[in-house]
Short mmCIF file of C-alpha atoms in Angstrom, two decimals:
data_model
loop_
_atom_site.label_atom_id
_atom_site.label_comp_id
_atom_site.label_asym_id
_atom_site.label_seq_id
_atom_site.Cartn_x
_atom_site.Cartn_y
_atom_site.Cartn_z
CA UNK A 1 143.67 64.44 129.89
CA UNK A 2 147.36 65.10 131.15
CA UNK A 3 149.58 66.96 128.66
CA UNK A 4 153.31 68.53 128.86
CA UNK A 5 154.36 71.26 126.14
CA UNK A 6 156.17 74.69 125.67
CA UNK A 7 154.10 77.91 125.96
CA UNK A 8 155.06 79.59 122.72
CA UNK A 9 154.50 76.24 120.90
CA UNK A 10 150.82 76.43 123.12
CA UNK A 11 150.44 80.43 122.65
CA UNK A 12 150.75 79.82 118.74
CA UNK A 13 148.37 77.83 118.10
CA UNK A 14 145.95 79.35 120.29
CA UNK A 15 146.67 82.53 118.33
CA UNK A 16 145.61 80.54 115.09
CA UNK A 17 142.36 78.62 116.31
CA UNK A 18 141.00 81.90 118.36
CA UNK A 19 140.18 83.22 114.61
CA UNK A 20 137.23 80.76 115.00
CA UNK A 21 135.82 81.36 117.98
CA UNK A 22 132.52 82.72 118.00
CA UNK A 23 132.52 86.38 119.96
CA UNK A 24 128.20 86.54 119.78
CA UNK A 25 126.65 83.45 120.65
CA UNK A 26 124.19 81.84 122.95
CA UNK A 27 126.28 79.15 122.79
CA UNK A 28 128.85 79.37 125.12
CA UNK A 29 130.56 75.74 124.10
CA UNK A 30 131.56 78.25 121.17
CA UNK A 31 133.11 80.73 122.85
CA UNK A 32 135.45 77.75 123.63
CA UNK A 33 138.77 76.38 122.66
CA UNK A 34 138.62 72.56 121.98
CA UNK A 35 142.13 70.83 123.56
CA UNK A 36 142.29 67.14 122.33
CA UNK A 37 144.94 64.66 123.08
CA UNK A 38 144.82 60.86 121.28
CA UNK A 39 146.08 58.92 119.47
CA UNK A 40 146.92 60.95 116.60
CA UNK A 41 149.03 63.86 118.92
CA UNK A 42 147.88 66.66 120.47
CA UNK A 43 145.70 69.57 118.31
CA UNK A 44 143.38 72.61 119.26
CA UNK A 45 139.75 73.39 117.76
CA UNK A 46 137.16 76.43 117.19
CA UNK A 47 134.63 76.69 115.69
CA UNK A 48 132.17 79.24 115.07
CA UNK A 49 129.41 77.29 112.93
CA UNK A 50 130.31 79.67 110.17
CA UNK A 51 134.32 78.96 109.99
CA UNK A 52 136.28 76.54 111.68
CA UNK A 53 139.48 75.82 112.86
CA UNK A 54 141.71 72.77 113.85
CA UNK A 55 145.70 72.95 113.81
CA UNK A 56 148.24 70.28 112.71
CA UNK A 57 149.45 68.47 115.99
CA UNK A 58 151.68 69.64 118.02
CA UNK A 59 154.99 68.86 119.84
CA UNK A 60 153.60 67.60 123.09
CA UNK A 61 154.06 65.09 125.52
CA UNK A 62 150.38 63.11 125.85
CA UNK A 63 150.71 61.24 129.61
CA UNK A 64 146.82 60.77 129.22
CA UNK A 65 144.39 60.88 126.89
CA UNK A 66 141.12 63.05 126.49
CA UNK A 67 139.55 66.35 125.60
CA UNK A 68 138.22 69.60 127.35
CA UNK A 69 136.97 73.09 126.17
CA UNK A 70 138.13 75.64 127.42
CA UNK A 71 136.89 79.62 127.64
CA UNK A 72 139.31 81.05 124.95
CA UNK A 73 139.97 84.07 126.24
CA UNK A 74 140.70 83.49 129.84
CA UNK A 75 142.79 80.12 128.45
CA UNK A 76 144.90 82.32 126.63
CA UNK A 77 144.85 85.21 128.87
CA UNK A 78 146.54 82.70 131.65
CA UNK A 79 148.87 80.80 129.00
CA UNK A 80 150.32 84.29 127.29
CA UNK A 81 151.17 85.42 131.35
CA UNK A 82 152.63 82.31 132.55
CA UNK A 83 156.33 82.82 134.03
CA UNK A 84 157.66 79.77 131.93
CA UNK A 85 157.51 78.30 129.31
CA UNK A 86 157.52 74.41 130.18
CA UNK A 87 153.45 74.30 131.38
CA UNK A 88 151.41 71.22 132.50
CA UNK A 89 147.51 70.61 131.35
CA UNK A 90 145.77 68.46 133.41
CA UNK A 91 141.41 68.16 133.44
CA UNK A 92 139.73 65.57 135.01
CA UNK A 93 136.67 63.20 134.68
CA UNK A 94 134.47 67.14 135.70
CA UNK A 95 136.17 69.34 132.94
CA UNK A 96 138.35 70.88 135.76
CA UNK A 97 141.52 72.00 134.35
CA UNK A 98 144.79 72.54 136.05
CA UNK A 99 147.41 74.95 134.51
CA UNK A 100 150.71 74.55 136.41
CA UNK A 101 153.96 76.71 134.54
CA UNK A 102 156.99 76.99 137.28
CA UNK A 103 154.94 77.55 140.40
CA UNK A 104 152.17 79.45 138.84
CA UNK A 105 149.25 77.29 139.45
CA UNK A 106 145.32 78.24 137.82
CA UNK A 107 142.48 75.90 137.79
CA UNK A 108 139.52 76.65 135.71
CA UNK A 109 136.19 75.20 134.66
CA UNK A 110 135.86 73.60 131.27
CA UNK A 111 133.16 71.96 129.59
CA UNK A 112 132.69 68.27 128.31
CA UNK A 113 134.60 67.81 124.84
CA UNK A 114 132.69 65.90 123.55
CA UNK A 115 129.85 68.80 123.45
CA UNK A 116 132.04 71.03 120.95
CA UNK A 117 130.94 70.77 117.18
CA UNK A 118 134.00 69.21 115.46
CA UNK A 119 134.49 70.17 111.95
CA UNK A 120 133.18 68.68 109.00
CA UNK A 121 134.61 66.18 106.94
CA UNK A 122 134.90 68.06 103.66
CA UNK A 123 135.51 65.21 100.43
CA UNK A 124 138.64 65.70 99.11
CA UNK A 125 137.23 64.96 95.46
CA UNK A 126 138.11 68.53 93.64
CA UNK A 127 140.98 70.67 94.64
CA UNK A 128 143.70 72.72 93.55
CA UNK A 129 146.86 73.66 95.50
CA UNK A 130 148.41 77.31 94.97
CA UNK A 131 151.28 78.83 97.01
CA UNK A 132 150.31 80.54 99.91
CA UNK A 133 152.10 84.24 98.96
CA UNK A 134 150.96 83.61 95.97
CA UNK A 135 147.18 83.26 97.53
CA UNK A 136 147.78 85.88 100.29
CA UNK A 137 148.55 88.64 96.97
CA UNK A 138 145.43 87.79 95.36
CA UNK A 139 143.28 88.15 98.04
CA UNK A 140 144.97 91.48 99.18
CA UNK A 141 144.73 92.55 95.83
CA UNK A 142 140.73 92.53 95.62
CA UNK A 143 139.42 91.79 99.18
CA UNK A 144 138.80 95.69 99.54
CA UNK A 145 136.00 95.44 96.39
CA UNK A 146 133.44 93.41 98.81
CA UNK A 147 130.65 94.23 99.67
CA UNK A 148 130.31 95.56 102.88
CA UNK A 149 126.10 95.77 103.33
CA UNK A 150 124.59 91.96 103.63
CA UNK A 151 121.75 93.20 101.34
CA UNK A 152 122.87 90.70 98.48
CA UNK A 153 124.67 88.41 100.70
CA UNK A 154 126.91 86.63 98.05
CA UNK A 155 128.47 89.89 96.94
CA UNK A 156 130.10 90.18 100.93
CA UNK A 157 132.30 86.85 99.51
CA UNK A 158 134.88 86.58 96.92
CA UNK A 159 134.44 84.52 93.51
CA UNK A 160 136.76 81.77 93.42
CA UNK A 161 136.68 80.73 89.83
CA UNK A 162 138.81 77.52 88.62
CA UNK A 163 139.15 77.07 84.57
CA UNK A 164 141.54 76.99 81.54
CA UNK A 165 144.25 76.17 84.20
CA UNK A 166 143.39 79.67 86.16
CA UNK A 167 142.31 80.59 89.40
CA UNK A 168 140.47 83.79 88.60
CA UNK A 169 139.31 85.57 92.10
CA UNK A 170 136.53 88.57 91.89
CA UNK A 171 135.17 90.57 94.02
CA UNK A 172 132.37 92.80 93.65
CA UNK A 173 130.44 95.69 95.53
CA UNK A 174 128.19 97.41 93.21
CA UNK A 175 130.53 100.28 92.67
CA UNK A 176 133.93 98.37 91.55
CA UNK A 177 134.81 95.16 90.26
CA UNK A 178 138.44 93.83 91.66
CA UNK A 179 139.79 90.61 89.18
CA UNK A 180 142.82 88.76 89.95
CA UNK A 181 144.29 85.82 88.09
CA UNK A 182 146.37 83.59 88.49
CA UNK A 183 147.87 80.13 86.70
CA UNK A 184 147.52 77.13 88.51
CA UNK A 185 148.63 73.25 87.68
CA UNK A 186 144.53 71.72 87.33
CA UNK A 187 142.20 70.40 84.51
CA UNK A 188 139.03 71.13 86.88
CA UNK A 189 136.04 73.51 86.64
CA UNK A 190 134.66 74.99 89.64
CA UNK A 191 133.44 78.12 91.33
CA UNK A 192 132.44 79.06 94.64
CA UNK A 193 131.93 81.72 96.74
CA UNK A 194 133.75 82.32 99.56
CA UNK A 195 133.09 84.66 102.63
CA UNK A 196 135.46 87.66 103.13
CA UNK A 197 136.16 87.01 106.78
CA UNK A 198 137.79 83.07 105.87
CA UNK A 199 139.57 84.80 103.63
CA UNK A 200 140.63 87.92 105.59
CA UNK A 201 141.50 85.05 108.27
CA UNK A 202 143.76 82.63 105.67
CA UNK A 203 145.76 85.88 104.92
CA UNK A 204 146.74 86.22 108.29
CA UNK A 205 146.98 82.72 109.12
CA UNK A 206 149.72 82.45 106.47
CA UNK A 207 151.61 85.43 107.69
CA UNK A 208 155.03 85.64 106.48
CA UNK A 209 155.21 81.53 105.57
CA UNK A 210 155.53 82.69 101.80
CA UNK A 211 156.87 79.21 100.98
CA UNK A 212 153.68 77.31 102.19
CA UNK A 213 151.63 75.33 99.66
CA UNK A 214 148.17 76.09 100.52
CA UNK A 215 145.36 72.93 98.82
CA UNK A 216 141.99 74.39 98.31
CA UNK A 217 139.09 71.57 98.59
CA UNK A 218 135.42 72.33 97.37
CA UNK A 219 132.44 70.93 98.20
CA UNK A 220 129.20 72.49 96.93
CA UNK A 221 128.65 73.84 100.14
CA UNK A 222 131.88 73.92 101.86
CA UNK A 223 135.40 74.51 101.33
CA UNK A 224 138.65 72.90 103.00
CA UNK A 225 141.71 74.96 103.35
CA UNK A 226 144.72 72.83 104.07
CA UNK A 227 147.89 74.74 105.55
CA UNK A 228 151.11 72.94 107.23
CA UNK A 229 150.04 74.51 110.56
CA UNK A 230 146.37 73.81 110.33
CA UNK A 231 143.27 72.90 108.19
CA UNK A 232 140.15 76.04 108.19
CA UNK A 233 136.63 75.15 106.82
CA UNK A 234 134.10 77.29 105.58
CA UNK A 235 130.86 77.40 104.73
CA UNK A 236 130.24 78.79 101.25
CA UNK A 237 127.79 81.60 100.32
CA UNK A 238 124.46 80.86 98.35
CA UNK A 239 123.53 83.34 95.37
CA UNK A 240 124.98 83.74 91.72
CA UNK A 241 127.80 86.12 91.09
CA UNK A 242 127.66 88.41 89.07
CA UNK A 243 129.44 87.74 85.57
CA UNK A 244 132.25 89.91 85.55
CA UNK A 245 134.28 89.28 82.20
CA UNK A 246 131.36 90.76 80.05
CA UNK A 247 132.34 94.10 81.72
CA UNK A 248 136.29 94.13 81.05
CA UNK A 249 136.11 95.41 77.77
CA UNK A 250 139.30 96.54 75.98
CA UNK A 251 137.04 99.25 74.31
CA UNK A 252 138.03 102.94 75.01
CA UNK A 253 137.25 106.12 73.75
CA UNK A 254 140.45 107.78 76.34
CA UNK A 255 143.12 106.66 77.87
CA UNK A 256 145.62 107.48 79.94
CA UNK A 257 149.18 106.43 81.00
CA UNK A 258 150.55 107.71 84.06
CA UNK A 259 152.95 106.68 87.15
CA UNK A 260 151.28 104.96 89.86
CA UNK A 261 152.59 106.66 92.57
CA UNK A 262 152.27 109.95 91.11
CA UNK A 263 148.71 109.44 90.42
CA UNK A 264 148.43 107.97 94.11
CA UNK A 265 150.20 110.89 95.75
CA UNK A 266 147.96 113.52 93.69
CA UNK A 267 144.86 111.81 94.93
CA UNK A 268 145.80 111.63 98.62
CA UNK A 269 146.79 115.30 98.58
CA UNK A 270 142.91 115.79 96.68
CA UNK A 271 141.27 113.80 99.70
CA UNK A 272 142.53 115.65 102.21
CA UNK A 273 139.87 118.46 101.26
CA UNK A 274 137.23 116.31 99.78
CA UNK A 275 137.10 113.72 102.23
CA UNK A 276 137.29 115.98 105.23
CA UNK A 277 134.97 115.07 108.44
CA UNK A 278 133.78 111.94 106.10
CA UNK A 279 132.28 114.42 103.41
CA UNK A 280 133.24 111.83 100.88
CA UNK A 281 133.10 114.45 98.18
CA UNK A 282 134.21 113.56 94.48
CA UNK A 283 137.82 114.47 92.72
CA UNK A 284 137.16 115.67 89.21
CA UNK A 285 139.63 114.67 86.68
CA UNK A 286 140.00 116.77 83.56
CA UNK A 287 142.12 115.20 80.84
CA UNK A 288 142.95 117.35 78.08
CA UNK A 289 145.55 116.85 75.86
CA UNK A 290 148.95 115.83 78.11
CA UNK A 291 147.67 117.26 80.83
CA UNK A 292 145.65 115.81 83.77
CA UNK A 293 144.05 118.16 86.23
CA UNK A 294 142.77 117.11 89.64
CA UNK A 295 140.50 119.21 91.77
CA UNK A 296 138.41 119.11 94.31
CA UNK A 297 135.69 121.59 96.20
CA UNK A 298 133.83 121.60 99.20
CA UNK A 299 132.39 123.63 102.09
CA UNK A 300 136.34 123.54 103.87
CA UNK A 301 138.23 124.74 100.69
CA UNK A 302 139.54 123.57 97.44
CA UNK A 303 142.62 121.97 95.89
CA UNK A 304 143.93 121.68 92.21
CA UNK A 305 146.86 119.96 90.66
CA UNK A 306 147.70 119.28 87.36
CA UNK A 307 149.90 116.25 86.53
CA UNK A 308 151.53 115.45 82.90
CA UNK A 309 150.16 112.43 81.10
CA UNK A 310 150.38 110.37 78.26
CA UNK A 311 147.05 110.21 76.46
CA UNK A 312 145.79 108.60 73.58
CA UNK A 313 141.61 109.57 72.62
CA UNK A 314 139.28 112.42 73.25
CA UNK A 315 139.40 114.81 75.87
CA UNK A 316 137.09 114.00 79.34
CA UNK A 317 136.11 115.89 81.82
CA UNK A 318 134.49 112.57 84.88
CA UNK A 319 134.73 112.39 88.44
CA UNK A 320 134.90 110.05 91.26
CA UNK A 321 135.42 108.30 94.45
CA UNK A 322 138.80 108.90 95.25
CA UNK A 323 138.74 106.39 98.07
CA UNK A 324 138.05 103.88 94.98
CA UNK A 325 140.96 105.03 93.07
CA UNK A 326 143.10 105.11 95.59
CA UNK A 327 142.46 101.57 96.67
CA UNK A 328 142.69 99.66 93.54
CA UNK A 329 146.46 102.27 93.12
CA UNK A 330 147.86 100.96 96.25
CA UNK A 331 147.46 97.33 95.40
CA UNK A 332 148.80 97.21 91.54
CA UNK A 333 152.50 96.16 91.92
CA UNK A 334 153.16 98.04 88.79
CA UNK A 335 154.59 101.68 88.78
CA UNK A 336 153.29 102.50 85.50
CA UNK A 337 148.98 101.85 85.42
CA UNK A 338 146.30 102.45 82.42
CA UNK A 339 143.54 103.61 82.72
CA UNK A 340 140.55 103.34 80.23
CA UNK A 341 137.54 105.49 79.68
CA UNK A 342 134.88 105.23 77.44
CA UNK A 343 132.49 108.34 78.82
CA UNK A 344 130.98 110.56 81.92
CA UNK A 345 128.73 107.73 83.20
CA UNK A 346 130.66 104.53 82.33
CA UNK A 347 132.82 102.74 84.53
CA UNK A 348 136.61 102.91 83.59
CA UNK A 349 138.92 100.20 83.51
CA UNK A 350 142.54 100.37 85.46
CA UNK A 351 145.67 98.22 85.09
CA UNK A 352 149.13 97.86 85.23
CA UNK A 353 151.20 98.28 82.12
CA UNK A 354 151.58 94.87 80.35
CA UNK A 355 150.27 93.02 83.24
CA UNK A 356 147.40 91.54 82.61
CA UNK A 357 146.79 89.50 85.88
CA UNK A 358 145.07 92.38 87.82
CA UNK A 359 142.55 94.59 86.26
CA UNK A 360 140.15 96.78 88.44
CA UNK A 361 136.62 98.66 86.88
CA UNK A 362 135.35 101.53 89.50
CA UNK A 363 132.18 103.19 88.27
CA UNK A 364 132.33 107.43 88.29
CA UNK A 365 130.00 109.62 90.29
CA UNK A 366 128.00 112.00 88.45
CA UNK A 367 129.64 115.23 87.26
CA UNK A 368 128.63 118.41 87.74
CA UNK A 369 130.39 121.51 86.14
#
């Protein structure tokens, strides 16, 4: 193989397939970067068994066929420090690969490329296609509800949920329930569950490309993300999900309307004492009337604030994580947020003010007087 490019067309693509390369392995044709050059143009692989990776071809200049995998990070270590950008790949009939940029000069051993596990071929039978700020939003707005413990395995994915011409994603970690909706152009129905780091790993991967159209194929074990700069495979996660609309109930007994950021800025002030040296300590929230007071006590101190409200039901005296609050409160786009409460041990129910796209359920701690 023989090819001629630019390094910052090179160094950017690297930058998207090293997403897939397997760090813990005892496979070390994973820890590699696939370079293939034929007919079809010149395109980079990884692939981590779990997640893989193959970009769009690139502008290149093929002189001669063929394929080599290369250690990723010493292949990108050397392309990200070469003094020019015009470079020269050349690996021969032994995997040994010459790097030449200006009269810089490295030669490395690869491995056969033909030994790397190329990405499935995912049918193309049932898809939707969403745009890819559109996508990023969604999954920024509920990635932070999954599960981080692999004790129930499906619940460390997201819910991707296709019906009545909505994609509905949900995520789910035994304390809070994160739902996102959006409306979509598709007569299909179909769910799957998809692993937080493919998802963590599209957001990125779409970056600031807010224009992007971003087509979503499922299998019943895989799914196909197709992106102008690259396609991304993953493997789906076994298990059912747990059935989330049952729980949004528009049910209250209190509620409260308050300013987002005032809310926000109350309970960062509140976890400065309660979350001190990882304490994780509740905030107790006493509603009463038009008046909201937030407080806190531990070993290191105390704090207490009280905020003005609008209120509509009984007083309520509950308490809770404020990391969980504070979470779902920086991700609502709205500056005005409800929140719904039925009792002491029941989970309330947040959401912007006429929005009903985003809605969030975090369950309270226990309170004690």
């Amino acid at each position: 193989m023989i090819i001629e490019c630019q390094k910052n067309i090179l160094l950017d693509n690297i930058n998207i397939v090293a997403r897939a390369v397997s760090s813990r392995t005892s496979l070390p044709i994973l820890e590699c970067i696939l370079l293939v050059a034929d007919s079809n143009g010149f395109r980079l692989m990884s692939n981590d068994l779990e997640m893989g990776i193959e970009t769009a071809n690139m502008e290149a200049n093929i002189v001669e066929e063929g394929s080599v995998a290369l250690e990723a990070r010493i292949f990108s270590d050397i392309i990200r420090r070469l003094p020019e950008d015009n470079l020269k790949i050349k690996s021969d009939e032994n995997n040994i690969t010459v790097i030449k940029s200006g009269k810089s000069e490295f030669k490395i051993l690869g491995m056969a490329g033909d030994e790397f596990p190329y990405l499935s071929n995912v049918e193309k039978d049932v898809s939707c296609t969403i745009n890819g700020e559109t996508l990023k939003n969604m999954i920024r707005q509920t990635i932070f509800s999954v599960a981080a413990e692999a004790s129930k395995p499906v619940l460390t994915g997201e819910l991707f949920e296709i019906k009545d011409n909505f994609l509905n994603v949900v995520a789910v970690d035994g304390f809070r329930i994160s739902h996102r909706k959006e409306s979509i152009e598709t007569d299909i129905l179909h769910s799957a569950v998809i692993p937080s780091k493919a998802l963590n790993e599209i957001s990125k991967i779409i970056g600031g490309d807010d224009e992007a159209e971003i087509t979503m194929y499922f299998t019943e074990r895989q799914v196909l993300f197709e992106l102008p700069q690259c396609t991304m495979v993953s493997k789906l996660l076994d298990g059912e999900f747990i059935r989330y609309e049952s729980v949004f109930t528009s049910e209250y007994y209190t509620r409260i309307i308050i300013g987002r950021h005032t809310l926000l800025d109350a309970l960062e002030r509140a976890a400065l004492i309660s979350s001190r040296k990882s304490q994780n300590k509740p905030v107790y929230l006493q509603i009463a009337g038009d008046n909201l007071i937030i407080s806190t006590k531990t070993e290191m101190g105390t704090s207490f604030e009280e905020l003005y409200i609008e209120h509509d039901g009984k007083d309520l005296d509950i308490s809770f994580n404020p990391r969980f609050l504070m979470e779902v409160l920086r991700v609502i786009e709205e500056d005005v947020v409800y929140i719904h409460m039925t009792n002491q041990s029941n989970p309330c129910i947040i959401r912007g003010c006429d929005n009903e796209i985003a809605r969030y359920l975090v369950l309270p701690l226990r309170y004690r007087e």
